[in-house]
Short mmCIF file of C-alpha atoms and ligand atoms in Angstrom, two decimals:
data_model
loop_
_atom_site.label_atom_id
_atom_site.label_comp_id
_atom_site.label_asym_id
_atom_site.label_seq_id
_atom_site.Cartn_x
_atom_site.Cartn_y
_atom_site.Cartn_z
CA UNK Q 764 68.22 176.25 144.57
CA UNK Q 765 65.08 174.52 143.23
CA UNK Q 766 61.34 176.11 144.80
CA UNK Q 767 59.54 172.72 143.90
CA UNK Q 768 55.69 173.17 144.67
CA UNK Q 769 53.85 169.59 145.14
CA UNK Q 770 50.34 169.39 144.44
CA UNK Q 771 48.38 166.48 146.37
CA UNK Q 772 50.96 166.51 148.85
CA UNK Q 773 48.84 165.10 151.66
CA UNK Q 774 48.23 162.05 149.71
CA UNK Q 775 50.43 158.81 149.54
CA UNK Q 776 52.89 159.41 146.96
CA UNK Q 777 52.94 163.29 147.28
CA UNK Q 778 53.95 163.25 150.97
CA UNK Q 779 56.69 159.84 150.44
CA UNK Q 780 57.73 162.57 147.51
CA UNK Q 781 57.48 165.40 149.93
CA UNK Q 782 59.96 163.52 152.46
CA UNK Q 783 61.96 162.55 149.64
CA UNK Q 784 63.02 165.43 148.52
CA UNK Q 785 63.81 167.50 152.13
CA UNK Q 786 66.12 163.83 152.99
CA UNK Q 787 68.00 164.02 150.11
CA UNK Q 788 68.19 167.75 148.72
CA UNK Q 789 69.72 169.99 151.76
CA UNK Q 790 69.17 172.99 149.43
CA UNK Q 791 65.79 172.58 147.77
CA UNK Q 792 62.95 174.34 149.65
CA UNK Q 793 59.22 172.28 149.28
CA UNK Q 794 55.54 174.15 148.99
CA UNK Q 795 53.34 171.66 149.75
CA UNK Q 796 50.03 172.01 147.65
CA UNK Q 797 46.34 170.46 148.87
CA UNK Q 798 42.97 170.35 149.02
CA UNK Q 799 43.12 168.06 151.98
CA UNK Q 800 40.20 165.84 150.12
CA UNK Q 801 38.96 162.72 151.78
CA UNK Q 802 42.42 160.72 150.74
CA UNK Q 803 44.75 164.27 152.16
CA UNK Q 804 45.63 163.72 155.10
CA UNK Q 805 48.16 166.22 157.22
CA UNK Q 806 49.39 163.28 159.52
CA UNK Q 807 50.67 162.26 156.52
CA UNK Q 808 53.35 165.22 156.60
CA UNK Q 809 54.03 165.61 160.25
CA UNK Q 810 57.34 164.41 159.99
CA UNK Q 811 58.21 167.46 157.94
CA UNK Q 812 56.88 170.08 159.97
CA UNK Q 813 59.19 172.31 161.84
CA UNK Q 814 61.75 172.05 159.20
CA UNK Q 815 62.43 175.78 157.60
CA UNK Q 816 62.67 174.61 153.96
CA UNK Q 817 58.77 173.26 154.14
CA UNK Q 818 55.60 174.94 154.22
CA UNK Q 819 52.13 174.03 153.47
CA UNK Q 820 48.96 175.68 151.19
CA UNK Q 821 46.15 174.48 151.62
CA UNK Q 822 44.26 174.89 148.20
CA UNK Q 823 42.29 173.14 145.17
CA UNK Q 824 43.57 172.93 141.51
CA UNK Q 825 40.63 173.75 139.65
CA UNK Q 826 40.58 177.08 141.24
CA UNK Q 827 42.22 179.47 139.31
CA UNK Q 828 42.44 181.70 142.02
CA UNK Q 829 44.64 179.26 144.40
CA UNK Q 830 46.93 177.96 141.83
CA UNK Q 831 47.64 181.88 141.35
CA UNK Q 832 48.21 182.25 144.89
CA UNK Q 833 50.87 179.28 145.07
CA UNK Q 834 52.34 179.17 141.86
CA UNK Q 835 54.09 182.77 142.10
CA UNK Q 836 57.79 184.00 139.98
CA UNK Q 837 59.69 181.70 142.70
CA UNK Q 838 58.24 178.91 141.41
CA UNK Q 839 61.40 176.30 139.76
CA UNK Q 840 60.28 172.97 139.81
CA UNK Q 841 55.94 171.41 139.43
CA UNK Q 842 55.49 168.16 140.71
CA UNK Q 843 51.73 167.14 139.83
CA UNK Q 844 50.54 164.69 142.35
CA UNK Q 845 47.15 165.99 142.68
CA UNK Q 846 44.12 164.00 141.43
CA UNK Q 847 40.87 161.65 142.17
CA UNK Q 848 42.79 158.07 142.16
CA UNK Q 849 40.64 155.34 142.96
CA UNK Q 850 39.42 152.75 140.66
CA UNK Q 851 36.49 152.15 142.33
CA UNK Q 852 35.34 154.97 143.47
CA UNK Q 853 36.05 156.53 139.35
CA UNK Q 854 33.02 153.35 138.85
CA UNK Q 855 30.71 154.61 141.52
CA UNK Q 856 31.01 158.47 140.91
CA UNK Q 857 32.99 159.70 137.48
CA UNK Q 858 32.40 163.33 137.56
CA UNK Q 859 35.06 164.21 140.53
CA UNK Q 860 37.30 162.48 138.25
CA UNK Q 861 37.11 164.83 135.61
CA UNK Q 862 36.71 167.41 137.30
CA UNK Q 863 39.69 167.04 139.38
CA UNK Q 864 42.22 165.13 137.31
CA UNK Q 865 41.01 167.17 133.38
CA UNK Q 866 40.23 170.37 134.65
CA UNK Q 867 42.93 170.81 137.63
CA UNK Q 868 45.45 170.03 135.27
CA UNK Q 869 44.45 172.12 132.68
CA UNK Q 870 44.73 174.95 135.22
CA UNK Q 871 47.78 174.57 136.17
CA UNK Q 872 48.72 174.39 132.38
CA UNK Q 873 46.90 177.22 131.71
CA UNK Q 874 48.90 179.04 135.06
CA UNK Q 875 52.21 178.52 133.68
CA UNK Q 876 51.37 179.30 130.59
CA UNK Q 877 50.58 182.57 132.08
CA UNK Q 878 53.91 182.62 133.61
CA UNK Q 879 55.96 181.84 130.79
CA UNK Q 880 57.44 179.70 131.73
CA UNK Q 881 60.23 178.34 129.38
CA UNK Q 882 63.33 175.48 130.41
CA UNK Q 883 65.92 178.26 129.54
CA UNK Q 884 64.53 180.38 132.63
CA UNK Q 885 65.17 176.87 134.99
CA UNK Q 886 61.33 175.81 135.31
CA UNK Q 887 59.69 172.86 134.88
CA UNK Q 888 56.84 170.93 135.65
CA UNK Q 889 56.37 166.83 135.95
CA UNK Q 890 53.17 165.79 135.60
CA UNK Q 891 52.62 162.17 138.07
CA UNK Q 892 50.85 159.28 135.80
CA UNK Q 893 49.72 156.29 135.50
CA UNK Q 894 50.48 152.62 133.67
CA UNK Q 895 46.46 152.35 133.28
CA UNK Q 896 46.22 154.90 130.49
CA UNK Q 897 47.27 152.41 128.41
CA UNK Q 898 44.52 149.47 129.40
CA UNK Q 899 44.46 145.66 129.80
CA UNK Q 900 47.69 143.64 128.78
CA UNK Q 901 46.92 139.85 127.86
CA UNK Q 902 49.33 136.70 129.05
CA UNK Q 903 52.35 138.79 127.23
CA UNK Q 904 53.82 141.55 126.20
CA UNK Q 905 54.69 144.93 128.19
CA UNK Q 906 53.92 148.57 128.12
CA UNK Q 907 56.15 151.15 126.70
CA UNK Q 908 56.03 154.98 126.14
CA UNK Q 909 55.22 153.79 122.41
CA UNK Q 910 51.95 151.99 123.24
CA UNK Q 911 48.21 153.54 122.19
CA UNK Q 912 46.58 154.79 125.22
CA UNK Q 913 43.51 152.67 125.59
CA UNK Q 914 41.60 153.40 128.91
CA UNK Q 915 39.05 151.18 130.41
CA UNK Q 916 37.92 153.20 133.66
CA UNK Q 917 36.56 156.79 133.87
CA UNK Q 918 39.81 156.93 135.99
CA UNK Q 919 42.09 156.08 133.20
CA UNK Q 920 39.96 158.56 131.26
CA UNK Q 921 40.74 160.98 133.17
CA UNK Q 922 44.25 160.60 133.52
CA UNK Q 923 44.40 159.86 129.68
CA UNK Q 924 42.93 163.01 128.94
CA UNK Q 925 45.33 165.03 131.46
CA UNK Q 926 48.77 163.12 129.67
CA UNK Q 927 46.89 164.37 126.58
CA UNK Q 928 46.84 168.34 127.79
CA UNK Q 929 50.29 167.99 129.03
CA UNK Q 930 51.79 166.81 125.84
CA UNK Q 931 50.21 169.28 123.88
CA UNK Q 932 50.81 172.29 126.40
CA UNK Q 933 54.07 171.29 124.97
CA UNK Q 934 53.31 170.74 121.09
CA UNK Q 935 51.45 174.27 121.25
CA UNK Q 936 53.52 176.46 123.20
CA UNK Q 937 56.62 174.81 123.90
CA UNK Q 938 56.07 175.07 127.50
CA UNK Q 939 58.59 172.99 129.62
CA UNK Q 940 56.37 169.63 130.75
CA UNK Q 941 57.07 166.09 131.04
CA UNK Q 942 55.08 162.93 132.05
CA UNK Q 943 55.46 159.66 134.11
CA UNK Q 944 53.57 157.27 133.57
CA UNK Q 945 54.13 154.65 136.72
CA UNK Q 946 52.97 151.20 138.09
CA UNK Q 947 51.07 150.35 140.88
CA UNK Q 948 52.66 151.69 143.53
CA UNK Q 949 53.05 150.06 147.44
CA UNK Q 950 54.60 151.77 150.51
CA UNK Q 951 53.87 153.74 153.97
CA UNK Q 952 50.94 156.06 153.81
CA UNK Q 953 48.63 154.22 151.37
CA UNK Q 954 44.89 155.17 151.54
CA UNK Q 955 43.43 151.77 152.85
CA UNK Q 956 41.11 151.53 149.98
CA UNK Q 957 43.70 150.54 147.86
CA UNK Q 958 44.41 146.32 147.69
CA UNK Q 959 47.90 146.00 150.31
CA UNK Q 960 46.74 148.35 153.07
CA UNK Q 961 42.99 147.19 152.48
CA UNK Q 962 44.04 143.15 153.09
CA UNK Q 963 46.75 143.96 155.45
CA UNK Q 964 44.04 146.20 158.37
CA UNK Q 965 41.44 143.48 157.56
CA UNK Q 966 43.75 140.46 157.80
CA UNK Q 967 44.55 142.61 161.32
CA UNK Q 968 41.12 143.57 162.36
CA UNK Q 969 40.14 139.51 161.59
CA UNK Q 970 37.79 141.08 158.91
CA UNK Q 971 37.12 139.13 155.15
CA UNK Q 972 39.67 139.87 152.65
CA UNK Q 973 38.14 140.55 149.61
CA UNK Q 974 39.03 139.35 146.36
CA UNK Q 975 37.63 140.68 143.60
CA UNK Q 976 36.75 137.33 140.81
CA UNK Q 977 39.03 135.12 141.51
CA UNK Q 978 42.25 137.30 142.05
CA UNK Q 979 44.07 136.44 138.63
CA UNK Q 980 44.50 139.49 137.56
CA UNK Q 981 48.17 140.67 137.78
CA UNK Q 982 50.05 144.14 138.41
CA UNK Q 983 53.28 145.41 138.55
CA UNK Q 984 54.41 146.53 141.96
CA UNK Q 985 56.81 149.59 142.38
CA UNK Q 986 57.64 150.46 145.88
CA UNK Q 987 56.71 154.24 146.60
CA UNK Q 988 60.41 154.98 147.55
CA UNK Q 989 61.28 153.61 144.07
CA UNK Q 990 59.07 155.95 142.62
CA UNK Q 991 60.09 159.36 143.96
CA UNK Q 992 63.58 158.31 143.10
CA UNK Q 993 62.38 157.90 139.47
CA UNK Q 994 60.42 161.14 139.43
CA UNK Q 995 63.00 162.84 140.64
CA UNK Q 996 65.71 161.27 138.46
CA UNK Q 997 63.19 162.71 135.43
CA UNK Q 998 62.89 165.50 137.12
CA UNK Q 999 66.58 166.39 137.13
CA UNK Q 1000 67.21 164.90 133.76
CA UNK Q 1001 63.95 164.24 131.72
CA UNK Q 1002 64.15 165.53 128.41
CA UNK Q 1003 60.97 168.25 127.49
CA UNK Q 1004 57.85 167.34 126.19
CA UNK Q 1005 58.70 163.24 126.42
CA UNK Q 1006 57.24 160.57 128.30
CA UNK Q 1007 58.59 158.09 130.90
CA UNK Q 1008 57.54 154.44 131.93
CA UNK Q 1009 58.14 153.49 135.21
CA UNK Q 1010 57.84 150.09 136.74
CA UNK Q 1011 59.25 147.34 139.34
CA UNK Q 1012 59.24 144.44 137.13
CA UNK Q 1013 57.57 142.68 139.97
CA UNK Q 1014 54.27 141.38 137.75
CA UNK Q 1015 51.75 139.34 140.79
CA UNK Q 1016 48.38 138.29 141.18
CA UNK Q 1017 46.13 139.49 143.56
CA UNK Q 1018 45.74 136.24 144.76
CA UNK Q 1019 49.61 135.89 145.12
CA UNK Q 1020 49.63 139.47 146.92
CA UNK Q 1021 47.39 138.39 149.61
CA UNK Q 1022 48.48 135.29 150.00
CA UNK Q 1023 51.94 136.43 150.92
CA UNK Q 1024 49.69 139.59 153.41
CA UNK Q 1025 48.70 135.92 154.56
CA UNK Q 1026 51.35 134.43 156.05
CA UNK Q 1027 53.65 137.52 156.72
CA UNK Q 1028 50.24 138.15 159.25
CA UNK Q 1029 50.83 134.84 160.57
CA UNK Q 1030 54.42 135.15 161.29
CA UNK Q 1031 53.90 139.03 162.76
CA UNK Q 1032 50.27 138.27 164.45
CA UNK Q 1033 50.30 134.58 165.30
CA UNK Q 1034 46.97 134.65 167.45
CA UNK Q 1035 44.69 135.68 164.07
CA UNK Q 1036 46.68 132.12 162.02
CA UNK Q 1037 45.33 130.85 159.38
CA UNK Q 1038 44.77 134.87 158.03
CA UNK Q 1039 43.88 133.05 154.92
CA UNK Q 1040 40.74 131.51 156.06
CA UNK Q 1041 39.66 135.01 155.83
CA UNK Q 1042 39.90 135.16 152.07
CA UNK Q 1043 36.20 135.74 150.48
CA UNK Q 1044 35.96 136.51 146.68
CA UNK Q 1045 33.21 138.82 145.46
CA UNK Q 1046 31.72 140.02 142.66
CA UNK Q 1047 34.60 141.50 139.98
CA UNK Q 1048 35.39 145.02 139.50
CA UNK Q 1049 33.26 146.12 136.12
CA UNK Q 1050 35.93 146.50 133.27
CA UNK Q 1051 38.44 145.17 135.93
CA UNK Q 1052 41.59 145.50 133.29
CA UNK Q 1053 43.66 142.34 133.23
CA UNK Q 1054 47.16 142.98 133.58
CA UNK Q 1055 49.51 145.73 133.56
CA UNK Q 1056 53.44 145.18 133.16
CA UNK Q 1057 55.44 148.04 131.76
CA UNK Q 1058 59.39 147.96 130.10
CA UNK Q 1059 60.82 150.80 131.82
CA UNK Q 1060 64.14 150.17 129.59
CA UNK Q 1061 63.91 153.44 128.64
CA UNK Q 1062 63.86 155.43 132.30
CA UNK Q 1063 66.63 153.24 133.41
CA UNK Q 1064 69.23 153.10 129.76
CA UNK Q 1065 68.88 156.63 129.57
CA UNK Q 1066 68.34 158.28 132.58
CA UNK Q 1067 70.06 155.86 135.24
CA UNK Q 1068 67.51 154.89 137.14
CA UNK Q 1069 67.53 151.86 139.27
CA UNK Q 1070 64.58 150.86 142.22
CA UNK Q 1071 66.05 149.85 145.30
CA UNK Q 1072 63.29 147.63 146.74
CA UNK Q 1073 62.58 143.87 146.25
CA UNK Q 1074 59.09 143.69 146.15
CA UNK Q 1075 58.77 140.58 148.79
CA UNK Q 1076 61.29 142.54 151.32
CA UNK Q 1077 59.36 146.01 150.39
CA UNK Q 1078 55.77 144.25 151.26
CA UNK Q 1079 56.46 142.84 154.40
CA UNK Q 1080 58.37 146.32 155.28
CA UNK Q 1081 54.93 147.64 154.51
CA UNK Q 1082 52.96 145.40 156.79
CA UNK Q 1083 55.26 146.23 159.32
CA UNK Q 1084 54.37 150.23 158.90
CA UNK Q 1085 50.83 149.56 158.69
CA UNK Q 1086 50.92 147.19 161.80
CA UNK Q 1087 53.38 149.97 163.62
CA UNK Q 1088 50.93 153.07 162.79
CA UNK Q 1089 47.47 151.33 163.59
CA UNK Q 1090 46.53 155.65 165.30
CA UNK Q 1091 47.38 156.64 161.53
CA UNK Q 1092 44.67 154.34 159.72
CA UNK Q 1093 42.77 154.15 162.78
CA UNK Q 1094 41.38 157.79 162.34
CA UNK Q 1095 41.14 157.23 158.66
CA UNK Q 1096 38.67 153.90 159.38
CA UNK Q 1097 36.00 155.74 161.72
CA UNK Q 1098 35.54 158.79 158.83
CA UNK Q 1099 33.83 159.27 155.43
CA UNK Q 1100 36.03 155.17 154.81
CA UNK Q 1101 32.99 153.82 156.72
CA UNK Q 1102 30.53 154.94 153.96
CA UNK Q 1103 32.51 154.02 151.47
CA UNK Q 1104 33.13 150.52 152.57
CA UNK Q 1105 29.65 149.98 153.53
CA UNK Q 1106 28.76 151.18 149.85
CA UNK Q 1107 31.36 149.11 148.41
CA UNK Q 1108 31.46 145.90 150.08
CA UNK Q 1109 28.14 145.74 152.17
CA UNK Q 1110 27.94 144.57 155.06
P1 LIG J 2424 45.95 159.44 146.59
O1 LIG J 2424 44.30 159.61 146.69
O2 LIG J 2424 46.52 158.81 148.30
O3 LIG J 2424 46.55 161.52 146.83
C1 LIG J 2424 46.00 162.30 146.35
C2 LIG J 2424 45.99 163.69 147.37
O4 LIG J 2424 45.46 164.71 146.06
C3 LIG J 2424 45.23 164.05 147.82
O5 LIG J 2424 46.48 164.12 149.29
C4 LIG J 2424 44.08 165.17 147.87
O6 LIG J 2424 43.76 165.62 148.79
C5 LIG J 2424 44.54 165.69 146.72
N1 LIG J 2424 43.64 165.92 145.95
C6 LIG J 2424 42.96 165.89 145.60
N2 LIG J 2424 41.70 167.04 144.98
C7 LIG J 2424 42.57 167.97 144.53
C8 LIG J 2424 42.76 168.92 144.24
N3 LIG J 2424 41.25 169.66 143.60
N4 LIG J 2424 43.38 169.98 144.75
C9 LIG J 2424 44.34 169.78 145.31
N5 LIG J 2424 44.53 168.37 145.82
C10 LIG J 2424 43.50 167.65 145.62
O7 LIG J 2424 46.89 159.16 145.88
P2 LIG J 2424 48.18 158.74 145.36
O8 LIG J 2424 48.02 157.22 145.16
O9 LIG J 2424 48.81 159.42 145.90
O10 LIG J 2424 48.31 159.06 143.76
C11 LIG J 2424 49.24 160.29 143.53
C12 LIG J 2424 49.34 160.43 141.62
O11 LIG J 2424 49.65 159.23 141.31
C13 LIG J 2424 48.04 160.69 141.29
O12 LIG J 2424 48.04 161.47 140.37
C14 LIG J 2424 47.80 159.12 140.49
O13 LIG J 2424 47.29 159.12 139.27
C15 LIG J 2424 49.10 159.21 140.20
N6 LIG J 2424 49.43 157.25 140.59
C16 LIG J 2424 49.33 156.89 141.44
C17 LIG J 2424 49.88 155.25 141.12
C18 LIG J 2424 49.66 154.89 142.34
O14 LIG J 2424 50.02 153.68 142.65
N7 LIG J 2424 48.95 154.90 144.01
C19 LIG J 2424 50.02 154.97 140.42
C20 LIG J 2424 50.52 155.79 139.25
C21 LIG J 2424 50.16 156.89 139.30
O1 LIG J 2425 39.16 144.95 147.75
C1 LIG J 2425 39.90 144.92 146.33
N1 LIG J 2425 40.06 143.91 146.37
C2 LIG J 2425 40.55 143.01 145.25
O2 LIG J 2425 40.72 142.62 144.59
C3 LIG J 2425 40.83 146.17 145.67
C4 LIG J 2425 40.45 147.02 146.59
C5 LIG J 2425 41.44 145.54 144.92
N2 LIG J 2425 41.67 144.36 144.19
C6 LIG J 2425 42.11 144.47 143.36
C7 LIG J 2425 41.81 145.50 141.96
C8 LIG J 2425 43.51 145.36 141.14
O3 LIG J 2425 43.35 144.39 140.25
O4 LIG J 2425 43.57 144.14 143.54
C9 LIG J 2425 44.21 145.31 142.74
C10 LIG J 2425 44.42 145.94 142.62
O5 LIG J 2425 43.64 147.55 143.08
P1 LIG J 2425 44.00 148.59 143.34
O6 LIG J 2425 44.64 149.02 144.94
O7 LIG J 2425 42.25 149.79 143.92
O8 LIG J 2425 44.81 149.38 142.35
P2 LIG J 2425 44.63 149.63 140.69
O9 LIG J 2425 43.14 149.81 140.54
O10 LIG J 2425 45.25 148.90 139.95
O11 LIG J 2425 45.21 151.05 140.86
C11 LIG J 2425 46.14 151.25 141.58
O12 LIG J 2425 47.44 151.80 140.63
C12 LIG J 2425 47.52 152.48 139.51
C13 LIG J 2425 46.37 153.15 142.24
O13 LIG J 2425 45.01 153.07 142.51
C14 LIG J 2425 45.98 153.73 140.90
O14 LIG J 2425 45.74 155.09 141.04
C15 LIG J 2425 47.45 153.88 140.05
O15 LIG J 2425 47.12 154.83 138.66
#
């Protein structure tokens, strides 16, 4: 029986991962650990309340004491999601990214070093990272596990730094750690500062759809449930000390995404038709990476992982989820988000 501590469990991917484990692995216990920052939300974990295999601890990964309380000898696995995750926020305020993403990851590594974690002892920590550590691509080529790090934003620089610490703790101390580098996720519970929920909610509210630059930047998209199945696969079968690239083989320009959301909204919310009339080109993101694309053959071939969702079906399902869960995002929109939105997009 595994006792899995999930850091950042009240965030978008963390919450989806907690559900994934509780649903598919009946013998596992999950300890959700989260500071509940602006993007952490207990409402994301509501459906597991009452499940005896689930518990929640409010704590901060940068605080040694909080980690000592949460990472006890009983914990067998850690899946580390907790982070500052939004590129635009890292551009206006980088310091918190260094504190949380670098120092926080370092403190977790120190805690498991203190507890003398070994693979033979049945322990493993999985560090969840991003493809943004590799920098940007032109119109050709793919990132792989061999690609050199060239992070371009303060966010990706902080994640790259944390990845290096994880690697060094394997190399120096032999700790049982593994890292995943994944492309852009989408799906239920994503905080509305990110492209897909932001465009969906704004379309429903009849607000401008702010496209950075010309909208020709390209991202590779993966449904969050497929990211969760990949993480579980790496947790179970990944080789200690290695990294695994995870992607959706679904490259789309930002304009493509926004146009698709508008078309789905025209169908599901005909009174707002045509939603594409809301598209507004705004000032580009500083240092905006042009293209991300992942060759995830290693994860597929060595570990047997495969994604299930197609992008078009997953996007429609996601837009439907935001329409059906208006209360969830309305409470977010009325809080800190209001000030962030004003600063980022003006009035
Ligand atoms: P998110 O912002 O939705 O969630 C982050 C969670 O971490 C929140 O619940 C927050 O409260 C928590 N947190 C922040 N600081 C903390 C601290 N000091 N102590 C404890 N908890 C803290 O982010 P997300 O999109 O779910 O991303 C999760 C992880 O996956 C991040 O590490 C991110 O870099 C990585 N990732 C994200 C994507 C993506 O597309 N969203 C893709 C690849 C990798
Ligand atoms: O209002 C917007 N307008 C716009 O054109 C926003 C919020 C975004 N964009 C563009 C910028 C990007 O090219 O859309 C693209 C996607 O933007 P985000 O949703 O902010 O994601 P991205 O910057 O690509 O980073 C995401 O994927 C990798 C996550 O936020 C990271 O945590 C993850 O590591």
